[in-house]
Amino acid sequence: MTVTDVANGSPAGKKFLWLAVGIVLAAGIYSAGWFFAADQIEKRLTTYLSEKRENGLGGECTDMEVRGFPFRIGLFCDKLRLDDNLRGASASFGSLRTASQVYQPGRAVVELDGPAEVRMSPGLTVSADWTLLHASLNATMSGLERSSIAYDNLTGTARWPLTGDSLGFGASHGEMHLRQNGEDLDAALSVEKLDLRPAQGPSLASPVDVAADVTVVGKAGWMQAGALSEHMLRGSSGELRHLTLDAGDGMSAKLSGPFSVNDQGLISGEFSLTIMNIDAWHTSLMKVVPEETDLINNIATMLKALAGGKNEATVKLNVRDGTAFLAFIPVGVLPAL
C-alpha cells in the first residue's frame, strides 16, 4: 500500500483509510472512557467517604489520584486514614497503590506502605512498619471471592496505655489467604520467624514459624460482606486441618481436629496434638512463663507418661466450653472469642 494508492482512491486505499479512521476513532473513544471512569472513581469515592463520615465511619485518601492509562487503572494515595467512631478505632498508613487490568477490573493488586498506627478503645495502640506489604483481590459484583496478603520484615509494638504494658513483635515474612469454598470459608496463615518480646528487653523465646489451615463451615458470606466484627466466630464450627509451631532444634507442635464456638465465644473440640522434643519445650516455657512452673511441670510429666517415656507424643486434647483437658485432667482455660 502506497500513498499514491490512497490518493488515487483505489479500493485497497479506501479500505486502508477506513481502517486508519476506525483505529483512531476507537482509540479516542477508549481514551475518553478511561479518563471518564478515572474521574468517576475519584468523585464517587470522595462522596462515599463523606457519607460514611456522617454515620461515624470516616476515611481519608490524601492526594488521591487515579493512574494506569492506557491498560491499567488504579487508585493512589500518599497517605491513608480510616476512622470508626462507633467503635472508637482509627488506623493510619503510608502510601497506597492499587492496580487492575482494564479488561479484568475484578482482579486487583494492592501495595501499602508503613508506618502504620492503629488505636482501639478503651486502651490499645499498635504501631508497625514493614519493607513490603502487598495483597491481591478477586471480586465479583457480590463481593470478594478470594484474597491474599503477604508482608516482609514486619516489626511493631502493641501498647496498653491504661496498664503501661507493651509487647514488641516481628516476623521476617507472613502470608494469609482467604477463599470461598462453596458455602464454606477456607483460610490459611503462615508466619516465619515470629518474635515476641517486651518493649524493653530480650525476646521471650527463640523465633518460631507458625502455620495454620482452617475451614469455617457456612461462612463464605464473610467474604461477601467484606467486613469483620469483633465476635464473628461465635456460633460457628469448622475443621482445623493443622496449626503447627516450629521453634527449631527439633521443637515442634501440631494441632488438628474439628471445633465449634458457642454463643458466648467458648471453644469446644476434639483435637489431636503432636509434640516433638518435650524436654526442650519444657525448658523454654519455664523461661517464658516462670509463674506457671507447677502447671508446666505437670503437663510435661503427663506427656512423657502418655508417650511411654519418649521425648515425643501424640495425644488427644479435648476442649469443652473453653477448658482444655489432657487425659481427663484440666490443663488450661482458653479465652472467649
PDB file of C-alpha atoms in Angstrom, residues 241-245 252-256 272-276:
ATOM      1  CA  ARG A 241      -6.626 -29.099  59.386  1.00  0.00           C
ATOM      2  CA  HIS A 242      -3.458 -28.065  61.139  1.00  0.00           C
ATOM      3  CA  LEU A 243      -1.937 -25.492  63.432  1.00  0.00           C
ATOM      4  CA  THR A 244       1.823 -26.001  63.578  1.00  0.00           C
ATOM      5  CA  LEU A 245       4.614 -24.373  65.557  1.00  0.00           C
ATOM      6  CA  SER A 252       7.620 -28.577  67.006  1.00  0.00           C
ATOM      7  CA  ALA A 253       3.939 -28.989  67.787  1.00  0.00           C
ATOM      8  CA  LYS A 254       0.911 -29.739  65.621  1.00  0.00           C
ATOM      9  CA  LEU A 255      -2.788 -29.447  66.487  1.00  0.00           C
ATOM     10  CA  SER A 256      -5.691 -30.614  64.289  1.00  0.00           C
ATOM     11  CA  SER A 272      -5.005 -34.415  68.009  1.00  0.00           C
ATOM     12  CA  LEU A 273      -1.848 -32.876  69.492  1.00  0.00           C
ATOM     13  CA  THR A 274       1.640 -33.946  68.450  1.00  0.00           C
ATOM     14  CA  ILE A 275       4.655 -32.554  70.315  1.00  0.00           C
ATOM     15  CA  MET A 276       8.270 -33.195  69.372  1.00  0.00           C
TER      16      MET A 276
END
